[in-house]
Short mmCIF file of C-alpha atoms in Angstrom, two decimals:
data_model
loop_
_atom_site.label_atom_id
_atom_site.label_comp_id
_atom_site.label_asym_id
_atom_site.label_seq_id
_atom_site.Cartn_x
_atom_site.Cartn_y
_atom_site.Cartn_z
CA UNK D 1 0.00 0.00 0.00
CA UNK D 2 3.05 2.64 0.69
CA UNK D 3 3.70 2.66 -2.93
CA UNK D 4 0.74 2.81 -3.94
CA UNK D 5 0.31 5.92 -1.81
CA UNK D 6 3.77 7.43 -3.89
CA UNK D 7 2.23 6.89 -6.72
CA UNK D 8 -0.20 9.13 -5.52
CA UNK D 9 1.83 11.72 -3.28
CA UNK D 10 4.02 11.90 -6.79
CA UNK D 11 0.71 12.44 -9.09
CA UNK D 12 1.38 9.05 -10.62
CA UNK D 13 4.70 9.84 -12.53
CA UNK D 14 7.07 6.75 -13.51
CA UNK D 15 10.53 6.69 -12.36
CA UNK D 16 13.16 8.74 -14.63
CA UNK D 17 13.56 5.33 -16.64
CA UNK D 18 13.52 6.66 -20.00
CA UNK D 19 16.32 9.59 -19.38
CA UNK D 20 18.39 6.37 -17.46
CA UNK D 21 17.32 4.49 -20.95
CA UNK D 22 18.64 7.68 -23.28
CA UNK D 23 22.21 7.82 -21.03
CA UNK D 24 22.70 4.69 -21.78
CA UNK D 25 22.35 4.83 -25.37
CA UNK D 26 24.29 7.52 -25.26
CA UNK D 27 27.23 5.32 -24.11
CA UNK D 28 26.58 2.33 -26.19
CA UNK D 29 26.11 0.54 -23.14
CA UNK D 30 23.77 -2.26 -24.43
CA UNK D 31 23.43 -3.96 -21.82
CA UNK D 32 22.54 -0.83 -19.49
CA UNK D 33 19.97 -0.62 -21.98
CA UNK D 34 18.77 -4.16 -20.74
CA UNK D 35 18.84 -3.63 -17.59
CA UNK D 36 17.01 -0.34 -18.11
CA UNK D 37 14.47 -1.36 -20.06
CA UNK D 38 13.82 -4.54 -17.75
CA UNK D 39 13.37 -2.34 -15.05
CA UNK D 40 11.08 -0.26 -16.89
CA UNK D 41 8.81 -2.84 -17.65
CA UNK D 42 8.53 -4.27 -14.16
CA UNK D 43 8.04 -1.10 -12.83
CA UNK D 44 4.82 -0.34 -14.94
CA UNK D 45 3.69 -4.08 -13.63
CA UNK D 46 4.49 -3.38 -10.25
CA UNK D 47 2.13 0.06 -10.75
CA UNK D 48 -0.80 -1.54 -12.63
CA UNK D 49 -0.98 -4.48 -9.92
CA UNK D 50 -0.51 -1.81 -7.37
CA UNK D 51 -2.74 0.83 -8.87
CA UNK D 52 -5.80 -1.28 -10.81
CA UNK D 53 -5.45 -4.63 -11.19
CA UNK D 54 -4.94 -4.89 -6.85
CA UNK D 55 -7.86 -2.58 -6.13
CA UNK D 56 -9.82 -3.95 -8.69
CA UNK D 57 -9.62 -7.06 -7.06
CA UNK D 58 -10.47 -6.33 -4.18
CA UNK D 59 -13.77 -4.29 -4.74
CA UNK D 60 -15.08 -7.18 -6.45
CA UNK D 61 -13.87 -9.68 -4.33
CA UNK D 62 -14.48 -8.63 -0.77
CA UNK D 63 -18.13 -7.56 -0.51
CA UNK D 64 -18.64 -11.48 -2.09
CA UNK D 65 -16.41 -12.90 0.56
CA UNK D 66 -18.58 -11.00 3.32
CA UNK D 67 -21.87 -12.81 2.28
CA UNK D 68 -19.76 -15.99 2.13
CA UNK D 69 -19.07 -15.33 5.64
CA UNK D 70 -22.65 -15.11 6.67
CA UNK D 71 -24.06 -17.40 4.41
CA UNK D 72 -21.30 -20.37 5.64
CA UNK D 73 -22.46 -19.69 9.42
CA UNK D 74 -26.21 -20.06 7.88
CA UNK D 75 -26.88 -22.26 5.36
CA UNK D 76 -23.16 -24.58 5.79
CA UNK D 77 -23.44 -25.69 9.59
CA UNK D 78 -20.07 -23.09 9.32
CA UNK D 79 -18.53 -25.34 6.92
CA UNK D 80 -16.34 -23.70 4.79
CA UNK D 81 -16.09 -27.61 3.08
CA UNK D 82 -19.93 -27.47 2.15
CA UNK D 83 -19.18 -23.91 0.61
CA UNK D 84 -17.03 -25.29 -1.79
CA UNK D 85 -18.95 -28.73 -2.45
CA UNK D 86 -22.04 -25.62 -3.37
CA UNK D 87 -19.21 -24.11 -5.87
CA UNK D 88 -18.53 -27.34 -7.16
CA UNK D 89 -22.22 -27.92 -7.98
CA UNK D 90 -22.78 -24.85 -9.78
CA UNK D 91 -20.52 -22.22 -11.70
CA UNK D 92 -18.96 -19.70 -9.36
CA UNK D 93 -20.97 -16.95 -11.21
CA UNK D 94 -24.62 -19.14 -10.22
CA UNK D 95 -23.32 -20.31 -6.81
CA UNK D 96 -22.81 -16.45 -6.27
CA UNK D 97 -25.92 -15.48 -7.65
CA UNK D 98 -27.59 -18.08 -4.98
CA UNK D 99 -25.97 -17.03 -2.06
CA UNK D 100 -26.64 -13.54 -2.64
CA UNK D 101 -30.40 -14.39 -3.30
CA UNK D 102 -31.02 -15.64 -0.09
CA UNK D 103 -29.96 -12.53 1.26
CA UNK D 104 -32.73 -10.45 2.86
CA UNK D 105 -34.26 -6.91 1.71
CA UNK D 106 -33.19 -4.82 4.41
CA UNK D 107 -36.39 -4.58 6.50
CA UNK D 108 -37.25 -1.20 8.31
CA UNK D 109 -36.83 -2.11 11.30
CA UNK D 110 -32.81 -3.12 9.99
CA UNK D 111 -33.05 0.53 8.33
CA UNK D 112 -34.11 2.59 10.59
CA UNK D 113 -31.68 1.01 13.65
CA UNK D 114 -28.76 2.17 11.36
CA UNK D 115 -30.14 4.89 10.89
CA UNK D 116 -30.80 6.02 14.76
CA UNK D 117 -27.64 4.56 15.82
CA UNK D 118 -25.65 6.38 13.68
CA UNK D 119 -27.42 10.12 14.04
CA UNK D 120 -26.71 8.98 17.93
CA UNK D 121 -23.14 8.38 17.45
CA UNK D 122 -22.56 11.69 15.74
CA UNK D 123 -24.45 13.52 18.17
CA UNK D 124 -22.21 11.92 20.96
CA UNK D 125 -18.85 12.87 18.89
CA UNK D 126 -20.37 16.51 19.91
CA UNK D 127 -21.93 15.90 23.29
CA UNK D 128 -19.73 14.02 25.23
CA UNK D 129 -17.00 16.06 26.42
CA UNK D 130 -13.85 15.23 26.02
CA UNK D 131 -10.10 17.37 25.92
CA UNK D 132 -8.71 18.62 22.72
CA UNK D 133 -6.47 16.43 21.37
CA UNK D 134 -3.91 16.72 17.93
CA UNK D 135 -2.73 14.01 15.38
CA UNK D 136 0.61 13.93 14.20
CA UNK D 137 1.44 16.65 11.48
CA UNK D 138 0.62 15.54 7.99
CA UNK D 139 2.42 15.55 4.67
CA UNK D 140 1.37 18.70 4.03
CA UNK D 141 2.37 20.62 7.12
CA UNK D 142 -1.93 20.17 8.33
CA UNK D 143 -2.15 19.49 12.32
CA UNK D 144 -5.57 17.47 12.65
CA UNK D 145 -7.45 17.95 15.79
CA UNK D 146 -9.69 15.95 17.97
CA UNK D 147 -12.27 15.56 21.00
CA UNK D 148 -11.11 12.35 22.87
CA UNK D 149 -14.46 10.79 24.53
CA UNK D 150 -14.01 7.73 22.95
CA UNK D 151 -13.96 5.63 26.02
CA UNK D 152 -17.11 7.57 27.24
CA UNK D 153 -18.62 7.10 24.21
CA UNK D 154 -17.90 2.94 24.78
CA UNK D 155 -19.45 3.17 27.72
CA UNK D 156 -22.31 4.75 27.16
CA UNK D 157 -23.07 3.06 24.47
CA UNK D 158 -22.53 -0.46 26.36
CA UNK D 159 -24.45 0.58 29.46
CA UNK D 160 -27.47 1.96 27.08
CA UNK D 161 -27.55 -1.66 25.27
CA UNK D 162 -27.57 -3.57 28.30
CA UNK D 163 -29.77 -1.72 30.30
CA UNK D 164 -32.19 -1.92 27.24
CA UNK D 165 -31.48 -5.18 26.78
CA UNK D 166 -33.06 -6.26 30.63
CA UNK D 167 -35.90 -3.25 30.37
CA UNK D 168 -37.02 -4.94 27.48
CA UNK D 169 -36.93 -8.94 27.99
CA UNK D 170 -39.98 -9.07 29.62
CA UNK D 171 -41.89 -7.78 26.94
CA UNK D 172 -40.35 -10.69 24.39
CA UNK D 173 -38.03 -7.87 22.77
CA UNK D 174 -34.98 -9.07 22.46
CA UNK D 175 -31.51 -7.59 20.75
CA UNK D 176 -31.53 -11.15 18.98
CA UNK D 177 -33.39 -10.18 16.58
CA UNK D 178 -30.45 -8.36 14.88
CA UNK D 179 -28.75 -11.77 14.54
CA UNK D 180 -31.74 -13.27 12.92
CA UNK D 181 -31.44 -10.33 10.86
CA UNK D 182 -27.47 -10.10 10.11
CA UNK D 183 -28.04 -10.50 6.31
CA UNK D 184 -29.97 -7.71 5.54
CA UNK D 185 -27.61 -5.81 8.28
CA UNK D 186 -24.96 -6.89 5.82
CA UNK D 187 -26.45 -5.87 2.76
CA UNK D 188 -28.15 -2.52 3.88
CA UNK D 189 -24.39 -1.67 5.18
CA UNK D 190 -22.56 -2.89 1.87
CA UNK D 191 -25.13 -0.82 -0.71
CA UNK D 192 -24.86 2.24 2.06
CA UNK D 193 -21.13 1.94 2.14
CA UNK D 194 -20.46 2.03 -1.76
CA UNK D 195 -22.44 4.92 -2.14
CA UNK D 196 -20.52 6.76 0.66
CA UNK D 197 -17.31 5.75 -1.10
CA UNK D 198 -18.26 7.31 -4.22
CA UNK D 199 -19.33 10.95 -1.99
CA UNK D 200 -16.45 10.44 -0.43
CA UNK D 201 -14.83 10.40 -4.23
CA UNK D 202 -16.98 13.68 -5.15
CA UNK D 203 -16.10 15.45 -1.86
CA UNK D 204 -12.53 14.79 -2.66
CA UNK D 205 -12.36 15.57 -6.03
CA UNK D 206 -14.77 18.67 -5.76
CA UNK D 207 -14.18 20.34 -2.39
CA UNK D 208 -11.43 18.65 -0.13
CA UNK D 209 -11.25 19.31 3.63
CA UNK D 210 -7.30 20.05 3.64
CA UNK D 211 -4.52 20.30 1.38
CA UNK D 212 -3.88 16.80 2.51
CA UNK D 213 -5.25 14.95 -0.63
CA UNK D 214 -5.03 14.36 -4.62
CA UNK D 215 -5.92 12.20 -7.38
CA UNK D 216 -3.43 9.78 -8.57
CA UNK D 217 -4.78 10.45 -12.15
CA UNK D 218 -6.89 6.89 -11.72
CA UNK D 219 -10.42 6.66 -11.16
CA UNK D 220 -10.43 2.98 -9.99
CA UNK D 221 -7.49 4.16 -7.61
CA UNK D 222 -8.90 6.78 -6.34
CA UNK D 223 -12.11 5.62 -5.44
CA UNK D 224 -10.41 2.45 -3.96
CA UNK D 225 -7.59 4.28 -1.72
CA UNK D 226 -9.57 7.70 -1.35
CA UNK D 227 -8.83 11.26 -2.04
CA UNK D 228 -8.43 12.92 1.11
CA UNK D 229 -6.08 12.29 4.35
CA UNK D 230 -8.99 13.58 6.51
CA UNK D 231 -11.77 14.43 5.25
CA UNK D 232 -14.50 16.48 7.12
CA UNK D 233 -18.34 16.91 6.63
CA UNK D 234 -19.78 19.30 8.32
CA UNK D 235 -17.07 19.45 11.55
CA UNK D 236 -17.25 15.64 11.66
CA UNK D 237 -14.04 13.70 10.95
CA UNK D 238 -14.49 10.95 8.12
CA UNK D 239 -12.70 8.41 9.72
CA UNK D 240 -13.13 8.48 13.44
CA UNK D 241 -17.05 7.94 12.22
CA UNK D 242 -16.44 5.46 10.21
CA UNK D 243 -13.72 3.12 12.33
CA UNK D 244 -14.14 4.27 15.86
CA UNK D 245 -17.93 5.32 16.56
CA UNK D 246 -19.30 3.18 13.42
CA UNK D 247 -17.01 -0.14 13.21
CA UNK D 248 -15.49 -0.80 16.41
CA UNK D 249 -18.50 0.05 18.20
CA UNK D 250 -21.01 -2.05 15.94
CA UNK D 251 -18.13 -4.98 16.39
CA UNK D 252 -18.79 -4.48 20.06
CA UNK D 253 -22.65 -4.36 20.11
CA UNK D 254 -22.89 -7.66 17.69
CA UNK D 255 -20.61 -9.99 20.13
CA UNK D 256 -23.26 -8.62 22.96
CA UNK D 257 -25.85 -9.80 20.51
CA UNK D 258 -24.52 -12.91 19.74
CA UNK D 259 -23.77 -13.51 23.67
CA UNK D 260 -27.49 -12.86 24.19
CA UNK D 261 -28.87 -15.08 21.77
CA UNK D 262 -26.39 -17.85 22.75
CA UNK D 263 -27.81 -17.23 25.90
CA UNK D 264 -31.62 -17.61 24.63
CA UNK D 265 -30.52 -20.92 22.93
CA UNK D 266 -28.28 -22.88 25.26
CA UNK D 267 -28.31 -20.69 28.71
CA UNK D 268 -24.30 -20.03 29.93
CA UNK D 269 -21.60 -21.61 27.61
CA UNK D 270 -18.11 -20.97 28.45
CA UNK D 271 -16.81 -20.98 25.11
CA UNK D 272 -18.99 -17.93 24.02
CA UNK D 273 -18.19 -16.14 27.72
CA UNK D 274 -14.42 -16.55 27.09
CA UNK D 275 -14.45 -15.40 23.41
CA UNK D 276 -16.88 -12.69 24.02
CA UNK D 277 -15.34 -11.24 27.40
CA UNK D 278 -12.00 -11.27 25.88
CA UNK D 279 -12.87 -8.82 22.91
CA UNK D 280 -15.45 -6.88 24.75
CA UNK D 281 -12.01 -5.89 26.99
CA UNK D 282 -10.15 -5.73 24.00
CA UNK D 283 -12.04 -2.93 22.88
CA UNK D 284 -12.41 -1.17 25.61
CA UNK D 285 -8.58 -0.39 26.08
CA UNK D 286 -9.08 0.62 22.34
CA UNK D 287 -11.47 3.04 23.49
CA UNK D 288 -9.55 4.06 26.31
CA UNK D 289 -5.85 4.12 24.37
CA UNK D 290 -8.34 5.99 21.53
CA UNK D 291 -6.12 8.89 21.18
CA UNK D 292 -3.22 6.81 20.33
CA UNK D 293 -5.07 5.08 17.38
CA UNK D 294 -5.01 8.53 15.81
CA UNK D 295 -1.58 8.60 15.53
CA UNK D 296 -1.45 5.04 13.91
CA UNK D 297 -1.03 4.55 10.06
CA UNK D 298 -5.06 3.70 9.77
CA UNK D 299 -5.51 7.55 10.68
CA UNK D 300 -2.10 8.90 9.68
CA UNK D 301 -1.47 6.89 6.15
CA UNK D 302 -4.51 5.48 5.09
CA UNK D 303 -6.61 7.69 2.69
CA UNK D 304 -10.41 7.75 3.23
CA UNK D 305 -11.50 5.28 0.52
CA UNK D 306 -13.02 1.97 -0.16
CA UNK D 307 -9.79 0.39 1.63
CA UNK D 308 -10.29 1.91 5.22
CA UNK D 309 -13.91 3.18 4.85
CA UNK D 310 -15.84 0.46 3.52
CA UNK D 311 -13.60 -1.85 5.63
CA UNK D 312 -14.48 -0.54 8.81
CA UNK D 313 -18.55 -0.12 7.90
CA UNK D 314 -18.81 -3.40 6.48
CA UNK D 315 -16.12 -5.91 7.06
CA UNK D 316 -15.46 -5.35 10.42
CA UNK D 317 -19.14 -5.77 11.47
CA UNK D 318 -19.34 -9.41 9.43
CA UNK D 319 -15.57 -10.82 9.47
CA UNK D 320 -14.68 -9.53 13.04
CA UNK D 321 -17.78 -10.50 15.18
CA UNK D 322 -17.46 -14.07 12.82
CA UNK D 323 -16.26 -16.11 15.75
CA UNK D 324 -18.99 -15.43 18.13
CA UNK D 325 -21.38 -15.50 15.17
CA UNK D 326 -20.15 -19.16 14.95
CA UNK D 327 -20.57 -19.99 18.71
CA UNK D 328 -23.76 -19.11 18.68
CA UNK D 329 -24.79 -22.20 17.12
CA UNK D 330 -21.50 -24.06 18.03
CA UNK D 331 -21.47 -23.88 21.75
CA UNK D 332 -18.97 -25.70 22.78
CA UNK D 333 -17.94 -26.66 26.86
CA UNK D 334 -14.68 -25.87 28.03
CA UNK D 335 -14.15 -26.43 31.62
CA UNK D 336 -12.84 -24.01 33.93
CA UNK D 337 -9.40 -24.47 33.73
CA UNK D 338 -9.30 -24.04 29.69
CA UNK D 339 -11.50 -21.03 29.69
CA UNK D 340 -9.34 -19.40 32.99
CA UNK D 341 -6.14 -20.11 30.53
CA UNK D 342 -7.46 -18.52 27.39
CA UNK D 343 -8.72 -15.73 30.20
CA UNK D 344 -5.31 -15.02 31.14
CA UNK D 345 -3.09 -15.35 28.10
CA UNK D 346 -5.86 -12.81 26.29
CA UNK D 347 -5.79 -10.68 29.09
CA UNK D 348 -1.80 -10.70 28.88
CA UNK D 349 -1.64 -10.15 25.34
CA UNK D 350 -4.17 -7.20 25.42
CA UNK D 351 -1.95 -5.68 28.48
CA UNK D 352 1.30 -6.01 26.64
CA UNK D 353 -0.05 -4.50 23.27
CA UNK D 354 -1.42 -1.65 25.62
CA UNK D 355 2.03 -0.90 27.16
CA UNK D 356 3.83 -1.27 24.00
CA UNK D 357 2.04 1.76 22.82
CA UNK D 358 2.30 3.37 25.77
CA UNK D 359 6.00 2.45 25.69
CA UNK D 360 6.25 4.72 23.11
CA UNK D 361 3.94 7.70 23.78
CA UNK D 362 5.40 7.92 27.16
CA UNK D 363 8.79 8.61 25.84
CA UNK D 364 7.52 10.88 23.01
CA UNK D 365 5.88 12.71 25.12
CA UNK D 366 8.50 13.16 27.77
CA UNK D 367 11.76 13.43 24.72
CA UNK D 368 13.05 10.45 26.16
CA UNK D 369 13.26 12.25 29.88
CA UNK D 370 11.97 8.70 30.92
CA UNK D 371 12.78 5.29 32.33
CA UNK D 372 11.73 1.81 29.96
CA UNK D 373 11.45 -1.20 32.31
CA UNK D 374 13.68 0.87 34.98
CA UNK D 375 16.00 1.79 32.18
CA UNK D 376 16.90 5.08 30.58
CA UNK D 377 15.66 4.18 26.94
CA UNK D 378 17.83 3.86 24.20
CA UNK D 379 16.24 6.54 21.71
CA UNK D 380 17.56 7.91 17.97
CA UNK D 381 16.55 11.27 17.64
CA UNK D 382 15.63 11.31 13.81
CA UNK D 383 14.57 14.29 11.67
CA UNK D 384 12.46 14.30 8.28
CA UNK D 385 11.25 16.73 5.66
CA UNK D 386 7.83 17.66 5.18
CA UNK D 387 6.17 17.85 1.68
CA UNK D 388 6.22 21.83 1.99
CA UNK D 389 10.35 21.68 2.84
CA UNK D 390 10.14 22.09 6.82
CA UNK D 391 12.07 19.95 8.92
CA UNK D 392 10.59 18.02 11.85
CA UNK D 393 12.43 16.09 14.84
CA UNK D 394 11.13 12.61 16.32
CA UNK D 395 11.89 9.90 18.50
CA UNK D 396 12.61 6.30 17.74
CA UNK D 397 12.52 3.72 20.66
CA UNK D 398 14.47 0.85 20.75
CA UNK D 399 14.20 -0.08 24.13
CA UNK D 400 11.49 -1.78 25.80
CA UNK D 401 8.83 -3.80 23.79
CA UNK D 402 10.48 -2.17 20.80
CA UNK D 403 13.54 -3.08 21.67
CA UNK D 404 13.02 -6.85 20.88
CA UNK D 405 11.57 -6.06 16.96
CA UNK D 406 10.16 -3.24 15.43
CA UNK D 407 6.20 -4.17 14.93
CA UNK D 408 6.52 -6.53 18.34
CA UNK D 409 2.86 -5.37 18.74
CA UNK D 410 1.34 -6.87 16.36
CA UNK D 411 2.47 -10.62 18.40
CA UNK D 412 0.23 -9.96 21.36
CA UNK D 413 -1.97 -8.53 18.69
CA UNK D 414 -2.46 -12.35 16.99
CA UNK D 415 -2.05 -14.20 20.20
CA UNK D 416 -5.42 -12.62 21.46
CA UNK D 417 -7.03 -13.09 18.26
CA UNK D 418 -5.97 -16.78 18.52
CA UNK D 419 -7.44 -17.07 22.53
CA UNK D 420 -10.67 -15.44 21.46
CA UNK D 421 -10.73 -17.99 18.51
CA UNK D 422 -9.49 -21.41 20.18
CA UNK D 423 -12.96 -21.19 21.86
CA UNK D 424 -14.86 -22.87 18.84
CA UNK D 425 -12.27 -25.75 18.81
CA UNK D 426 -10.98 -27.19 15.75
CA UNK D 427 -14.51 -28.73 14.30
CA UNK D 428 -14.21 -26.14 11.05
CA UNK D 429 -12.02 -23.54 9.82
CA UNK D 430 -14.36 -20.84 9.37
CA UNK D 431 -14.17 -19.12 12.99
CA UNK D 432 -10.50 -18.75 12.12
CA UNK D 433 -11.14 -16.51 9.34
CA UNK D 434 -10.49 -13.59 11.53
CA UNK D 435 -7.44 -14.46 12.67
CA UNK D 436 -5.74 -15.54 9.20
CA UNK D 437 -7.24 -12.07 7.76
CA UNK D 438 -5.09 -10.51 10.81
CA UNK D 439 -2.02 -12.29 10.72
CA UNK D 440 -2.10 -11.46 6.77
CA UNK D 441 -3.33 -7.67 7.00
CA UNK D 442 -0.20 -7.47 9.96
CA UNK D 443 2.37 -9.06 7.57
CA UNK D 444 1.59 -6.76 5.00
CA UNK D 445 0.92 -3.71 6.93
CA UNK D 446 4.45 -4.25 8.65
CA UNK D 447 5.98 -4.28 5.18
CA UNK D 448 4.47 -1.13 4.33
CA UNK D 449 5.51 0.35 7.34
CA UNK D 450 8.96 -0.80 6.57
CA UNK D 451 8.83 1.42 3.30
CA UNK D 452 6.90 4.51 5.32
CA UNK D 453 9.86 4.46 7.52
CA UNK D 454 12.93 4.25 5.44
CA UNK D 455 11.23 6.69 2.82
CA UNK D 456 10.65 8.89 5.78
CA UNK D 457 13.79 9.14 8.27
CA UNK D 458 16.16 7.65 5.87
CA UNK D 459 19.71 6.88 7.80
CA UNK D 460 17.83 7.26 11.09
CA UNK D 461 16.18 4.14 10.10
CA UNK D 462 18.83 1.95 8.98
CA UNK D 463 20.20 2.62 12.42
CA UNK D 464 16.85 1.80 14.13
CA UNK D 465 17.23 -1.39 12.26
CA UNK D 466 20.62 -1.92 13.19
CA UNK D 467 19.32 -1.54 16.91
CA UNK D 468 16.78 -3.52 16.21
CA UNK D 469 17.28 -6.25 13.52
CA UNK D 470 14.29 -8.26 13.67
CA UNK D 471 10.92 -6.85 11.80
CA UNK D 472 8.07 -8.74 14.24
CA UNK D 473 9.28 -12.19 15.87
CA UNK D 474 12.82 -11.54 17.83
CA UNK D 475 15.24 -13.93 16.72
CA UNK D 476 12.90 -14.81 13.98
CA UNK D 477 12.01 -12.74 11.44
#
């Protein structure tokens, strides 16, 4: 994704192959001209698999593999073996037609939740108070600000639905109903989130929040990877809606749902307590640590597109709550002694990705006047350009967490995916869908990281990695 975001930061110009190509004529130098031209032509692969064929892919492929998700849980006992043996029945074109046809209309009562819940979270971004915080600076020289209530917000919102949720059993009204429901949840969300996509195109195109955005030239790009850094509509911020107050919090609200209707169906099962607890407090230090996302390459990289938008309003409401979508009709008796164990290594894992992070505010925020595991920290005090020529100083920590390999995080990360998964056993592979996504997404979002970094402190970075040699596993890789 990092060079796909060159491509646009350098309004989709090539490399200065073809003056390389003309010095080396110029020389004789035939096989310069080989070389040259070789590198030429990969190049303009590398950009159309980067720039259309990639994002192409992806916007036909994903929505489909969301209704796949659901319709696996539904129709395939969560098989992702009777999926196929469908496939194999039929062409893929009239399996897909079939799935998607059993895919409910989005009823009003599916409408007009969205519809209330969302008007409420955007009244609460404005409500709730919170203190004034700022994102990093941006390409561009742009400081974004922000109100940080997202923890109030998260618990509000979790005391409302439960509180509703007991006001309202005796009268047979149950939150269940939304997982009866979760297809036309999924398709009123994936038709709503298109559409957005292409405003969000317009807005960009037509009247852009910040100098923080651009076309790359592409339409299919574009639209795909978005036009603006951080874009505002009417003094609301794009993408805290969209993957704070919209995804994260409908993730939340569907494993509550999912608990409750296990609960309807079976009474207490530990496997659906144990998965459901451990993201419910998973979230909640997201909520509380919400600040810190904002400085993260979702918010500080990632362009508000189909990629991060549609991702966050669609996917993460399907693929993410898939586990204890699964449970619900896959309970599944632990014992006490395997549920306390996948307690306590989740719990673990969500503690030491929380002080990782906090690892490194604290000693941004104090310039390294700090102590890392009793330790003064071993910092490199790096400088890089801005797109408008100013010069900016920051801190790279290789002490601590960050000490034993650059993206440690994302380990804990994967481990409490895994604890929150192990739950639903090893009967099928679909409630590990999640976690493969994850270790995947990490993988490649490391990479691009990687290429953010070197592109951005240069030298300072090659002696970060000399510090720190290993990219996630220590003594791995």
């Amino acid at each position: 994704m990092t060079k796909q975001r060159n491509g646009v930061a350098n309004g989709g110009k090539s490399d200065d192959t073809l003056s390389m190509v003309h010095e080396a004529s110029k020389r004789g130098d035939d096989r310069s001209i080989y070389k040259t031209n070789l590198v030429a032509v990969i190049n303009i692969l590398k950009r159309m698999v980067n720039n259309i064929l990639g994002p192409l892919a992806i916007l036909l492929i994903f929505p489909n593999f969301m209704i796949l998700i659901w319709y696996t849980i539904f129709h395939c006992n969560g098989s992702y073996l009777k999926l196929l043996y469908l496939v194999a029945d039929k062409s893929n074109w009239s399996s897909l037609i079939h799935v998607w046809s059993l895919a409910g209309y989005p009823s009003p009562v599916i409408v007009w939740s969205l519809i209330l819940y969302c008007a409420y979270a955007l009244a609460m971004m404005k409500l709730l108070p919170g203190k004034k915080v700022f994102g990093p600076i941006t390409p561009k020289g742009n400081i974004p600000e922000y109100k940080d209530n997202g923890f109030l917000f998260f618990f509000l919102t979790m005391g409302i639905f439960w509180t509703l949720t007991l006001i309202l059993r005796p009268f047979g009204i149950s939150p269940s109903i939304y997982y009866d429901k979760l297809d036309e949840i999924f398709v009123a969300l994936n038709r709503f989130s298109i559409i957005f996509c292409v405003f969000l195109y317009l807005k960009g195109k037509l009247a852009p929040s910040s100098t923080d955005s651009g076309s790359s030239g592409n339409i299919i790009f574009d639209y795909y990877w978005g036009m603006e850094l951080y874009p505002r509509i009417f003094g609301f911020d794009v993408k805290v809606f969209t993957n704070c107050r919209f995804g994260l919090m409908i993730w939340a609200l569907m494993v509550c749902i999912h608990a409750v209707k296990s609960y309807e169906l079976h009474g207490f099962v530990d496997s659906m307590f144990v998965s459901a607890l451990l993201q419910i407090v998973y979230l909640a230090k997201f909520y509380w640590w919400e600040a810190g996302y904002l400085c993260t390459m979702d918010i500080m990289v990632d362009r508000a597109g189909f990629y991060i938008c549609w991702g966050c309003l669609v996917a993460v409401p399907v693929l993410y709550t898939s586990v204890t979508c699964y449970l619900v009709t896959h309970p599944v008796h632990l014992g006490l002694a395997v549920s306390a164990s996948l307690i306590f290594i989740g719990l673990l894992s969500i503690y030491i990705n929380y002080e990782a992070d906090a690892q490194k505010q604290k000693v941004r925020k104090t310039n390294g006047d700090c102590l890392i595991w009793g330790k003064t920290p071993d910092i490199i005090r790096a400088k890089y350009q801005l797109e408008n020529g100013g010069i900016k100083d920051s801190i790279l920590l290789a002490s601590g967490w960050w000490g034993m390999s650059r993206h440690f995080h994302y380990i804990p990360e994967i481990m409490l995916a895994l604890m929150w998964t192990l739950p639903a056993l090893f009967e099928n592979l679909m409630p590990y869908s999640y976690v493969i996504y994850l270790t995947l997404v990490l993988m490649h979002r490391s990479s691009r990281s990687e290429d953010k970094c070197r592109s951005k402190y240069g030298h300072f970075w090659s002696q970060y990695c000399n510090k720190v040699p290993y990219r996630i596993i220590p003594y791995f890789i």
